[in-house]
Coordinates of C-alpha atoms in Angstrom, one line a residue:
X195 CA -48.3 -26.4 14.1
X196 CA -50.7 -26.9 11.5
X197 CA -50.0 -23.4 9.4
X198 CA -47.6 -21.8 6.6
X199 CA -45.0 -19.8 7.1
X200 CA -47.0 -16.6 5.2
X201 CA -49.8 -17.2 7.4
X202 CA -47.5 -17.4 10.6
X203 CA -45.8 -14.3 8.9
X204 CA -50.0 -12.5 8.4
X205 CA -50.8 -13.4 11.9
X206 CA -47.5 -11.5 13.7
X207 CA -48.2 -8.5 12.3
X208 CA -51.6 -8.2 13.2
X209 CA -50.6 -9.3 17.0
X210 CA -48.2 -6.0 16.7
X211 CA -50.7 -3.5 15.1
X212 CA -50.4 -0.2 16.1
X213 CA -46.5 -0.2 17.0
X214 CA -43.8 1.3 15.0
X215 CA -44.0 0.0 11.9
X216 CA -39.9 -0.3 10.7
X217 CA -39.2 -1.8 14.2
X218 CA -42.0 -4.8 13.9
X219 CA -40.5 -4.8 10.3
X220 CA -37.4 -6.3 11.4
X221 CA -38.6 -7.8 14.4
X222 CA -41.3 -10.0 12.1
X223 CA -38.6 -10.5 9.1
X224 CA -35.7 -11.9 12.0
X225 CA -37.8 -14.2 13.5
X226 CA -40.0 -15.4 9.7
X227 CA -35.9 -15.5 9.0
X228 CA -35.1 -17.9 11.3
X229 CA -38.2 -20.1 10.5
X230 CA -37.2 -20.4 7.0
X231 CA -33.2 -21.1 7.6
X232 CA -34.5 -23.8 9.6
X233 CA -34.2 -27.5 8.7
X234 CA -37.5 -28.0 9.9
X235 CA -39.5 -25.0 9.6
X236 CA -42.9 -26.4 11.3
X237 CA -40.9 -27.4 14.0
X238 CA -39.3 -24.1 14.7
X239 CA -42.8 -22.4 14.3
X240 CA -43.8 -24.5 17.0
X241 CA -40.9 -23.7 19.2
X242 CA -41.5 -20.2 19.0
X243 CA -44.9 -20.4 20.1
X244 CA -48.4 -19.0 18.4
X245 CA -47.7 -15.7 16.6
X246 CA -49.6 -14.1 19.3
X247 CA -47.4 -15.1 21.9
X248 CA -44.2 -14.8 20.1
X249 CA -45.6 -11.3 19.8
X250 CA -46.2 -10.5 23.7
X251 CA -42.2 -12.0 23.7
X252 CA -41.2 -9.5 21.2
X253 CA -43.0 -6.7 23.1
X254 CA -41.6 -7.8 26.6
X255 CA -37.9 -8.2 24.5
X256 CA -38.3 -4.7 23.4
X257 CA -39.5 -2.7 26.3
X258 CA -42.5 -1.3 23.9
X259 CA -45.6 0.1 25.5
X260 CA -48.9 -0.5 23.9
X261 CA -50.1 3.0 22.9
X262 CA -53.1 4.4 24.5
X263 CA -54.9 5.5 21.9
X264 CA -53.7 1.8 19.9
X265 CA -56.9 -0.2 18.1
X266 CA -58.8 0.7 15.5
X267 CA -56.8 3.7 14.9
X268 CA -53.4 2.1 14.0
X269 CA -51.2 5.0 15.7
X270 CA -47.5 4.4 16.3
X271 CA -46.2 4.5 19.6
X272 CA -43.8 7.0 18.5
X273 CA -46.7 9.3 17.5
X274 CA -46.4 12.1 20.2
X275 CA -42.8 12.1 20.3
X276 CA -42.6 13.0 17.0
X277 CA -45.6 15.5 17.9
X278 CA -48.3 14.5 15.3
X279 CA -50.8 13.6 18.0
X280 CA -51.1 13.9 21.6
X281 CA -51.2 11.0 24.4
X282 CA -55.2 10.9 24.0
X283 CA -54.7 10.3 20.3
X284 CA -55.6 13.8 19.1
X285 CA -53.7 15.7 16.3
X286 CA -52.3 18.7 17.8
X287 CA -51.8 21.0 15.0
X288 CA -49.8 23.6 17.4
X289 CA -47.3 21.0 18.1
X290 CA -46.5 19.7 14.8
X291 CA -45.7 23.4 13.5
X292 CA -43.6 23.9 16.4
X293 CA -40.8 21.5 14.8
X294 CA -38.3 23.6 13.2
X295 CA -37.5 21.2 10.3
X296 CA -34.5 24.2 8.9
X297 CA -32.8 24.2 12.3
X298 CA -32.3 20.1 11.9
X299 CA -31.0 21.0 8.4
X300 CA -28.9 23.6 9.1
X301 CA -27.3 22.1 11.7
X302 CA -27.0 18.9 9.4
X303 CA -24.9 21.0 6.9
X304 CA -23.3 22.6 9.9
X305 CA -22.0 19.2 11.3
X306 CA -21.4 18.1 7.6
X307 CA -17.7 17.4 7.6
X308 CA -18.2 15.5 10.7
X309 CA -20.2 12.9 9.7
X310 CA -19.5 12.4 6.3
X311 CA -16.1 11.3 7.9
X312 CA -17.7 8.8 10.0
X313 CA -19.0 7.1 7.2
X314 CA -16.0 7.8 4.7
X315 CA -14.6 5.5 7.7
X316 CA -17.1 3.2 7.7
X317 CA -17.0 2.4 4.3
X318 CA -13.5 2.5 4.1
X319 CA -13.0 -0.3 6.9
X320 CA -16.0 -2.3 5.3
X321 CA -13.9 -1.8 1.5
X322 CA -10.4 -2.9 3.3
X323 CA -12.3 -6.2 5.0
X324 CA -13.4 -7.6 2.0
X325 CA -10.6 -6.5 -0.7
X326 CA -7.8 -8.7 1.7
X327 CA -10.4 -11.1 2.4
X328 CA -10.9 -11.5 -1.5
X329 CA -7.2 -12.0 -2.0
X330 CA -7.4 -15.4 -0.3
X331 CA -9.6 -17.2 -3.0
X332 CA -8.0 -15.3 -5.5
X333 CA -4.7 -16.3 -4.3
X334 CA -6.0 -19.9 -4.0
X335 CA -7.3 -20.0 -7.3
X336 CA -3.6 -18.4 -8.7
X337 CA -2.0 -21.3 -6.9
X338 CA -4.2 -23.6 -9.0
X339 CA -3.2 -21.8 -12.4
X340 CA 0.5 -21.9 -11.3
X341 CA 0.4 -25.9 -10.8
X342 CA -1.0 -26.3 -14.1
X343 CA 1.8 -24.2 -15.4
X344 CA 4.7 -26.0 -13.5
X345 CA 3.8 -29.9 -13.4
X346 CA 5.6 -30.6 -16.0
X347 CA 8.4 -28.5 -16.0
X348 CA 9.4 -28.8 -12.0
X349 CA 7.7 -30.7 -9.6
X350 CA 9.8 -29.5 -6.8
X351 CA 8.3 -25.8 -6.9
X352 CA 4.4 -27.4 -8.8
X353 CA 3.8 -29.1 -5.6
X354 CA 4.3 -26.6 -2.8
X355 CA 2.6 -24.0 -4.7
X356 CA -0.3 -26.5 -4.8
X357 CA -0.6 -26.9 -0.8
X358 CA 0.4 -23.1 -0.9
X359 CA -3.6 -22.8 -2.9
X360 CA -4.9 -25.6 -0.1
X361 CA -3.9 -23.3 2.9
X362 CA -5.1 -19.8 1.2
X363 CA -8.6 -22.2 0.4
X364 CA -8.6 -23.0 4.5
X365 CA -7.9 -19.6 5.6
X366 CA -10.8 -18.3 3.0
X367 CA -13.4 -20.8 5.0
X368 CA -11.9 -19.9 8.0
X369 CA -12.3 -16.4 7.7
X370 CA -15.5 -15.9 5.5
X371 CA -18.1 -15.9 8.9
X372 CA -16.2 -13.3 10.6
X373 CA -15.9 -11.2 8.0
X374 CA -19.6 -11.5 6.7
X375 CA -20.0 -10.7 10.7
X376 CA -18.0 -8.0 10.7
X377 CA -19.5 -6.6 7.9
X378 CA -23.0 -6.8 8.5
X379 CA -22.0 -5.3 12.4
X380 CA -20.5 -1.9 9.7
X381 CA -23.8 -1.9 8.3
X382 CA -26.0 -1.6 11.3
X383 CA -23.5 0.8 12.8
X384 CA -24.1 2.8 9.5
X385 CA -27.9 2.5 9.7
X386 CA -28.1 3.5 13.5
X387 CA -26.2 6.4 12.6
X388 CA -28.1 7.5 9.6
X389 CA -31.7 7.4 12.2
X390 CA -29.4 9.4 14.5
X391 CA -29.2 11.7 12.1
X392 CA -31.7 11.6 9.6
X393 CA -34.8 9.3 11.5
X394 CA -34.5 6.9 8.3
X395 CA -34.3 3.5 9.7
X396 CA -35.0 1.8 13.0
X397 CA -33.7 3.0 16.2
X398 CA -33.4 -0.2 17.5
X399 CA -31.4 -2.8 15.5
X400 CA -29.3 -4.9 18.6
X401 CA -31.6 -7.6 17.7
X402 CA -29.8 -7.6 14.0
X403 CA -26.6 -8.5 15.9
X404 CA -28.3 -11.9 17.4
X405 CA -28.8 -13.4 13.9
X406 CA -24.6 -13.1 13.2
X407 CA -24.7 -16.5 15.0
X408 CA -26.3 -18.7 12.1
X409 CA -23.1 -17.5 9.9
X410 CA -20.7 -19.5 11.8
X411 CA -20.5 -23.6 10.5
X412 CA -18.8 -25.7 12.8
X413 CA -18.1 -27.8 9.5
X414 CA -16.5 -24.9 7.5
X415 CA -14.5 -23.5 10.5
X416 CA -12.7 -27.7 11.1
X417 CA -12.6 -28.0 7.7
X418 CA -11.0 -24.7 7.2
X419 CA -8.8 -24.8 9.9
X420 CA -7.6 -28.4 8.9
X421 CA -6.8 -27.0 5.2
X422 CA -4.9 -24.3 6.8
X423 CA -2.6 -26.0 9.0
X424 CA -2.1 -29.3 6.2
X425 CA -1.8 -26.6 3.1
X426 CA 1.1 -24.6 5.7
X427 CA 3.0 -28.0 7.0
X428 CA 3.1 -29.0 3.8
X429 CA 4.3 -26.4 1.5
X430 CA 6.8 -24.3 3.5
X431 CA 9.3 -27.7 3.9
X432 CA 8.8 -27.9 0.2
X433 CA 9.3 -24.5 -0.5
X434 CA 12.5 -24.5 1.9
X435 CA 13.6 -27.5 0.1
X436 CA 13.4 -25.7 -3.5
X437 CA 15.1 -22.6 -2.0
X438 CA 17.7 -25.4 -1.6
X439 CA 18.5 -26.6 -4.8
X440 CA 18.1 -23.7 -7.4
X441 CA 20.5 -25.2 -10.2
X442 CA 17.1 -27.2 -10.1
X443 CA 15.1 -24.5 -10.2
X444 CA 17.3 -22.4 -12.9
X445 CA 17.3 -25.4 -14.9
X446 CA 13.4 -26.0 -14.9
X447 CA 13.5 -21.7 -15.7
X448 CA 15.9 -22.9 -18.7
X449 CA 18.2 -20.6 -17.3
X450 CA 22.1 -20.4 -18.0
X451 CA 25.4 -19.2 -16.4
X452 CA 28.6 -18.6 -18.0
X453 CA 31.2 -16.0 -18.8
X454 CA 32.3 -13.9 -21.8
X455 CA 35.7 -12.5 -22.0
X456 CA 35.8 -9.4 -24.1
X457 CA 38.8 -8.2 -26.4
X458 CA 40.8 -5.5 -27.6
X459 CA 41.3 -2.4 -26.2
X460 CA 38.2 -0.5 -24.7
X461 CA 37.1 3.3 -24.7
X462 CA 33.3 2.9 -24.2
X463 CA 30.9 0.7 -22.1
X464 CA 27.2 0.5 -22.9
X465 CA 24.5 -1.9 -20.9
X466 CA 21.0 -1.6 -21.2
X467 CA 18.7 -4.2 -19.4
X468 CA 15.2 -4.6 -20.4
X469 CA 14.4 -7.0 -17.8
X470 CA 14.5 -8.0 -14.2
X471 CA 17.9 -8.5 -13.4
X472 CA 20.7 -6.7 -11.0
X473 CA 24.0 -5.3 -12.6
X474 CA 27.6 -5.1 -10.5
X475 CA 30.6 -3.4 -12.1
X476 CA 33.6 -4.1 -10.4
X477 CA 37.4 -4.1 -11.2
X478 CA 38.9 -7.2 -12.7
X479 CA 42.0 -9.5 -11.1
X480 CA 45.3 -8.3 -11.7
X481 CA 46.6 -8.8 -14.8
X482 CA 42.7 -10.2 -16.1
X483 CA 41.1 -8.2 -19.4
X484 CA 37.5 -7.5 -18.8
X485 CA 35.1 -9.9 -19.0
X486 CA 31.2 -10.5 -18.5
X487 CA 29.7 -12.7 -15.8
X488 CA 26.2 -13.8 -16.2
X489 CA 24.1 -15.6 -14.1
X490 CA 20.5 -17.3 -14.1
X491 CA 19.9 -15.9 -17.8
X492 CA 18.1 -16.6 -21.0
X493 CA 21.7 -17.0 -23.1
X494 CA 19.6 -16.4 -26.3
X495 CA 18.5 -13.4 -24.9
X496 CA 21.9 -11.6 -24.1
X497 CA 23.2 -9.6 -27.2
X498 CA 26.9 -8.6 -26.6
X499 CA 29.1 -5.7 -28.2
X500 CA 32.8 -6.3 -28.3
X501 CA 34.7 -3.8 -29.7
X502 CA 36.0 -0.3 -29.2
X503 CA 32.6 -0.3 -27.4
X504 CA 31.7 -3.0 -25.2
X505 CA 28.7 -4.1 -23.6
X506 CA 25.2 -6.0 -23.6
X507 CA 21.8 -5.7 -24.3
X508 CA 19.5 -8.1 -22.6
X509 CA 16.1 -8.4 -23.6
X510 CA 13.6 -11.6 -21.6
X511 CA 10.4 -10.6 -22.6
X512 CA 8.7 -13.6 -21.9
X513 CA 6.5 -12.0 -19.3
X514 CA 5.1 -14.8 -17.6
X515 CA 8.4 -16.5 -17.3
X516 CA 9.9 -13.2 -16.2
X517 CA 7.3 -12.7 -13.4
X518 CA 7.9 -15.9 -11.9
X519 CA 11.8 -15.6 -12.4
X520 CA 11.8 -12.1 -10.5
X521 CA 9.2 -13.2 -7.6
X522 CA 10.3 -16.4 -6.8
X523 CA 13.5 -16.9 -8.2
X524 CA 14.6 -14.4 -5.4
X525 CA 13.6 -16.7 -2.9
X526 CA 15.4 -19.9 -4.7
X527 CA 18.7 -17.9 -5.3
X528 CA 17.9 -17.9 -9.0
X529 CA 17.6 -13.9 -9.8
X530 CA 19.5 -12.7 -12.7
X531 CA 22.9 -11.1 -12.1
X532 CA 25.0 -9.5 -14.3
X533 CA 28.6 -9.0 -12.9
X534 CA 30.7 -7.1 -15.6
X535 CA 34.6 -7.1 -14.3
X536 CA 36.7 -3.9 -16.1
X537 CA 40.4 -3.3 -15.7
X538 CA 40.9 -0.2 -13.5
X539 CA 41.2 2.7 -16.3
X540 CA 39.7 5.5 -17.3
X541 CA 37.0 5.0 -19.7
X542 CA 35.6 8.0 -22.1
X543 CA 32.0 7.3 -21.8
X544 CA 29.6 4.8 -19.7
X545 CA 25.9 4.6 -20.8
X546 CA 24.1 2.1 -18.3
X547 CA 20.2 1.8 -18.2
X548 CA 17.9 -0.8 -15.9
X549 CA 14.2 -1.3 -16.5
X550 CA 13.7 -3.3 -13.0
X551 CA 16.9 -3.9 -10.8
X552 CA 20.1 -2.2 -9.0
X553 CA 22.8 -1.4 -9.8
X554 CA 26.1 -1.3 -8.0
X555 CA 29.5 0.0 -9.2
X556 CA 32.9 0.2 -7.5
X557 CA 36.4 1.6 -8.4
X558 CA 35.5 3.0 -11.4
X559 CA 37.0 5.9 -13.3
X560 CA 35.5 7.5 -16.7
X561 CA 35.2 11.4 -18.1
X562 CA 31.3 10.8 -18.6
X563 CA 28.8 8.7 -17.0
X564 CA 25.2 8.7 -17.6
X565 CA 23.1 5.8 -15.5
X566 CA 19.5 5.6 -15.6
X567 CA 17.1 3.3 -13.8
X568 CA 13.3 2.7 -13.7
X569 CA 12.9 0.6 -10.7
X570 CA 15.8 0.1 -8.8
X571 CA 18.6 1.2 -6.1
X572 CA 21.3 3.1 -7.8
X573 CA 24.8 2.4 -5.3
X574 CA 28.6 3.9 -6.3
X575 CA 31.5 3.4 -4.0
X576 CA 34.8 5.2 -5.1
X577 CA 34.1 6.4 -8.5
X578 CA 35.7 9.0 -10.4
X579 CA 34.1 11.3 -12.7
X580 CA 37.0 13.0 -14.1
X581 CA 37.3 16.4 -16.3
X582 CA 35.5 19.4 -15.5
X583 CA 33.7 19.0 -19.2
X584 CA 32.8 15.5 -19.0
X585 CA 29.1 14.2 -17.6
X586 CA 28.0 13.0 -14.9
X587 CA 23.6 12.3 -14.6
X588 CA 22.0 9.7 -12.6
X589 CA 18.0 9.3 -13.1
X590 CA 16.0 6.8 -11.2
X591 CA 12.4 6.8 -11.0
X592 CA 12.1 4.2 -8.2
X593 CA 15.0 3.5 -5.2
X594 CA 17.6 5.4 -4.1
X595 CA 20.6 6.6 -4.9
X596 CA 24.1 6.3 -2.9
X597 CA 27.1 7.8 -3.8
X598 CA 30.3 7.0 -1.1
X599 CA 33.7 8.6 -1.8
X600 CA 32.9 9.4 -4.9
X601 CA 35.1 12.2 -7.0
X602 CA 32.6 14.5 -9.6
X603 CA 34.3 17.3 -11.8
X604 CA 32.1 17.8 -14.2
X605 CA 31.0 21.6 -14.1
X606 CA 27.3 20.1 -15.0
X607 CA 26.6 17.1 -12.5
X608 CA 23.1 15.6 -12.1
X609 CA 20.8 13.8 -9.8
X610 CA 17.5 13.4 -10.6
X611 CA 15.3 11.4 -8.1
X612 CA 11.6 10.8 -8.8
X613 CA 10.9 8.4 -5.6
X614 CA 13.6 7.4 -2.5
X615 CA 16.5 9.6 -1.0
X616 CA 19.6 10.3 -2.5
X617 CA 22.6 10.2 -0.2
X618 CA 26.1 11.2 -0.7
X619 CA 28.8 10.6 1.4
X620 CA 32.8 11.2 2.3
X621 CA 33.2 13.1 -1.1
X622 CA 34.3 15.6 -3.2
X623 CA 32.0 17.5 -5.9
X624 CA 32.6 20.2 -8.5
X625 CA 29.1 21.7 -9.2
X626 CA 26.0 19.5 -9.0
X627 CA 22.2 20.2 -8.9
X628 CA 20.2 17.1 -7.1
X629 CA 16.5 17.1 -7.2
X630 CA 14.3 14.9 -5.8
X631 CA 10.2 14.8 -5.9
X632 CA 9.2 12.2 -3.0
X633 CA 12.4 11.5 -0.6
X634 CA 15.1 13.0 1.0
X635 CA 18.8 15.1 0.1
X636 CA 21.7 14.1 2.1
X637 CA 25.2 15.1 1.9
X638 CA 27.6 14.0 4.6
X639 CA 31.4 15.2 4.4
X640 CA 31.5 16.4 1.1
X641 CA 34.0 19.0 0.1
X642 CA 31.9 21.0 -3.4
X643 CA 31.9 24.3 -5.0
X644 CA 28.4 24.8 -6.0
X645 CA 25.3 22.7 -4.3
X646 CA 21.9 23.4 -6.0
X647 CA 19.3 21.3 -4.1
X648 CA 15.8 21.1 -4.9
X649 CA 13.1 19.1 -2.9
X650 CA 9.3 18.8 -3.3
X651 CA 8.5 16.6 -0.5
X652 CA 11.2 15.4 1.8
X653 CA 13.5 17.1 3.9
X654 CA 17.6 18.3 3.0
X655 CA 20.3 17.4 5.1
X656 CA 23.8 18.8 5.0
X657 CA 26.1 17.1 7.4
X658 CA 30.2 18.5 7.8
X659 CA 29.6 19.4 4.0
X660 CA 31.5 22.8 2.8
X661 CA 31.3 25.0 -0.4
X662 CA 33.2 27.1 -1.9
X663 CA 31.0 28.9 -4.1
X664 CA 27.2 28.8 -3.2
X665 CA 24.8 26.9 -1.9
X666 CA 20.9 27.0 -3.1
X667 CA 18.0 24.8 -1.5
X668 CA 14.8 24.9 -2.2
X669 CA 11.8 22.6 -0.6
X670 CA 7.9 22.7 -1.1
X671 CA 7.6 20.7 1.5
X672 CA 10.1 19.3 4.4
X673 CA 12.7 20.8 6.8
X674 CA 16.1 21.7 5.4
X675 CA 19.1 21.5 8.3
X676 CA 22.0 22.6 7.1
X677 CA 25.4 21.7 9.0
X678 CA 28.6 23.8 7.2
X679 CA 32.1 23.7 7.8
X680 CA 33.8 26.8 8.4
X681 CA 31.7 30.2 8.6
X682 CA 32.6 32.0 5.6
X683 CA 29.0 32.1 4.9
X684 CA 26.3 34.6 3.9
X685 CA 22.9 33.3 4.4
X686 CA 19.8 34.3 3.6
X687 CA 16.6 32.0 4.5
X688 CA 13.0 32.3 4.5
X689 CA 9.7 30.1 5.1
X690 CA 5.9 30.1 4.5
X691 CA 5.6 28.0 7.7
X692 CA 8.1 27.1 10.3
X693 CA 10.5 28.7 11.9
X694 CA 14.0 29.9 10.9
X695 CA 17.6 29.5 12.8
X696 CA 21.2 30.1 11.9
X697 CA 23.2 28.9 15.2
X698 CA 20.3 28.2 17.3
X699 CA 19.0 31.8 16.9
X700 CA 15.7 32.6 15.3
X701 CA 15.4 35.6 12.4
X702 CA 13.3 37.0 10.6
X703 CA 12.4 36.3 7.1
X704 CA 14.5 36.9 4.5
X705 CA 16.8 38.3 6.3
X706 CA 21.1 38.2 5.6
X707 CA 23.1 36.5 8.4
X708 CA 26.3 35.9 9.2
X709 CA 27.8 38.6 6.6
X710 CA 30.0 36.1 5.0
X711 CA 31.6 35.8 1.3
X712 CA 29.7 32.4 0.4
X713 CA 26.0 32.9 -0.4
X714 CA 23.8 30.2 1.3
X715 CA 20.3 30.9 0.3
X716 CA 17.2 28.9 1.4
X717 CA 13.7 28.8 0.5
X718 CA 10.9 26.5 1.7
X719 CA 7.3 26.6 1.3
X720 CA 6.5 24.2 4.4
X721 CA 8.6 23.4 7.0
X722 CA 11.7 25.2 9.4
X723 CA 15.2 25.8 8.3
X724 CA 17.9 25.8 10.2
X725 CA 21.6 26.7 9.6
X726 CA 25.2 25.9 12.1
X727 CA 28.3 26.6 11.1
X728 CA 31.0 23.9 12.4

């Protein structure tokens, strides 16, 4: 067919004068789309006919009627329905008034909340589609840098990570036509929804949904699929195989472990960690001083205090290093540990602070005890805060914090939680205040004689747990069950919203049951409280 695309492009439109203009829009721009994506775009122009038929086949395709009063006149078809004119073609100036454009928008702020949300879903979908998709070549790309990195330092972890880039490549070829489909098929649904709504846009836009086809390559999708499945066979032996051998892979980190024994006689311990690494205290063999046992760690790095006072400071700041060491040195058994061995005696103070790691301490005894940690779990099993003067505080911003069987006399002990539960179990308390902003407040078994609970968005649980003196909760937002031992307890509860039960009976608001000598008094701003007596 002897003619250019534009002209092809000139001639369609005038074979579909007088229809509705955005639908032939789309209708003329898929097909002129299709001619020009083609390899041979003459040859396509001749497979879909002369304009003039391609038009009757749009027409037919369509189910559009020619209007009546069509020709010289250029009227849309969808001229009396949106009453400008009238089937003969005349403007009916009645009709037009009779729309009621402030009932559409009334109704349109009305229905407001509704649709918004539609779209805020939409949208959202659409945003969550192509920020995973975007982490495959970015990941891919990361996997390049990391080779670069590692080549020369260990070729057992360089090369995996390097198939590990191949198979993220595949999966981004693999998965680039669906999600260009997918998101196109969000669009439409959005522009079908806004000429529901508003009359922007065309009605009619199934046809959009026949072009998705031309986004699929056969060549991209093999190719793809034959990066994926090499890139996955390949790396995940290797990786295995690193995971394997990590003196290898400690050694390449230029990583060290050994031991420090400390000496003289010891009243204090101090640790402060700066870096990713995991801290145990435990009590040393019979008859063994106490001593410091470090693995996978920058020696240089490690600052120790031996005296009256002992402990370490460690300090990796090598970010890069400590990224890798933390992510995948978890998976190859190379992490940093710290295991600090103590004879079993009672120490005057212990000062212990983590930037990003747990901590874990066993059988230990001291008068004051102050552990803080940034990102971390926070776990004691049998230790002894002794003297009701001494200290005991435990912060954590990040992980959760387990105390089991542990003894706390201090008249001023603290838990402050910022993120995860805190859980103590099968002990004994003097007075403690626990406070936690996002988690929950269990106690199971513990024998105390003050509790002061606070809770701004988790619930409180008191399990076979007794006081002697009082108990205070407060929530902003959670339920608070409360199982006590004995019944020598006066409570008084109250609620915003929920509902409120001492032994399975309901009461009213703020008022006293039970008529007992211990006060148990409950607040919460969101949520039901209930109290049993056991």
């Amino acid at each position: 067919m002897n003619m250019t695309i534009e002209e092809y492009r000139a001639r369609l439109f005038s074979a579909l004068a007088g229809f509705d203009q955005n639908e032939v829009s789309q209708a003329v721009n898929y097909y002129i789309e299709l001619i020009e994506d083609a390899d041979d775009p003459a040859g396509q122009m001749t497979k879909l006919g002369t304009p003039e038929q391609l038009a009757e086949r749009i027409i037919k395709e369509n189910g559009w009627s020619r209007p009546q009063f069509a020709g010289s006149y250029g009227y849309t078809n969808n001229a009396a329905q949106y009453g400008a004119y009238d089937n003969n073609g005349a403007y009916n100036y009645e009709k037009r008034k009779s729309k009621d454009p402030g009932a559409k928008i009334a109704a349109l702020i009305l229905t407001s909340p509704l649709w918004l949300s539609v779209f805020v879903i939409i949208f959202s979908i659409l945003i969550t589609i192509w920020s995973v998709f975007i982490s495959l070549p970015a990941g891919a790309a990361a996997a390049v840098f990391e080779t670069f990195r590692w080549i020369s330092k260990y070729l057992g972890y360089a090369v995996p990570v390097f198939f590990a880039g191949i198979a993220l490549a595949g999966l981004t070829l693999l998965f680039f036509a669906p999600v260009r489909a997918a998101s196109k098929g969000l669009l439409i649904t959005a522009k079908k929804f806004c000429h529901f709504l508003f009359g922007i846009f065309s009605e009619n836009c199934d046809r959009d949904f026949k072009n998705v086809k031309k986004y699929f390559s056969k060549t991209a999708l093999i190719l793809g699929a034959l990066l994926t499945i090499g890139g996955t066979g390949v790396s995940v032996p290797l990786f295995a195989k690193a995971a394997s051998t990590p003196e290898k892979f400690s050694q390449a980190l230029g990583l060290d472990s050994y031991e420090y024994s400390f000496n003289g006689n010891i009243s204090n311990i101090k640790v402060d960690i700066k870096s990713g690494a995991d801290l145990y205290i435990k009590p040393s063999s019979q008859g063994k001083g106490a001593y410091l046992k470090c693995e996978n760690v920058k020696k240089d790095m490690v600052s120790v205090t031996d005296s009256a006072e002992i402990g370490f400071t460690y300090d990796y700041n090598k970010t890069i290093n400590n990224i890798t060491l933390f992510n995948i040195g978890n998976a190859a058994n190379t992490s940093t540990k710290f295991y600090l061995y103590l004879p079993e005696e009672e120490f005057d103070s212990t000062d212990i602070k983590l930037s990003l790691g747990d901590v874990k301490i066993e059988n230990f005894t001291a008068k004051n005890i102050h552990i803080e940690c940034n990102c971390g779990d926070a776990k004691l099993n049998n230790v002894k805060q002794t003297t009701a003067g001494g200290s005991f505080t435990v912060i954590n911003d990040l992980g959760d914090i387990k105390l089991e069987n542990c003894t706390l006399e201090s008249e001023s002990a603290n838990i402050t939680q910022h993120a995860g539960d805190v859980k103590l179990s099968a002990g004994a308390v003097n007075k403690l205040t626990a406070e936690n902003d996002l988690g929950d407040i269990k106690l199971e078994g513990i024998t105390s004689d003050t509790l002061d609970l606070s809770g701004h968005c988790g619930d409180v649980k008191l399990s076979e747990t007794s006081a002697s003196g009082s108990i205070t909760c407060k929530l902003d937002l959670g339920s608070a069950k409360l199982d006590l031992k004995g019944s020598d307890y006066n409570v008084s509860a109250k609620t915003d919203l929920g509902d409120v039960k001492v032994n399975g009976q309901k009461i009213s608001e703020g008022t006293a049951a039970n008529n007992g000598k211990i006060p148990v008094t409950v607040t919460n701003n969101t949520g039901d409280i209930k109290v049993n007596f056991i």
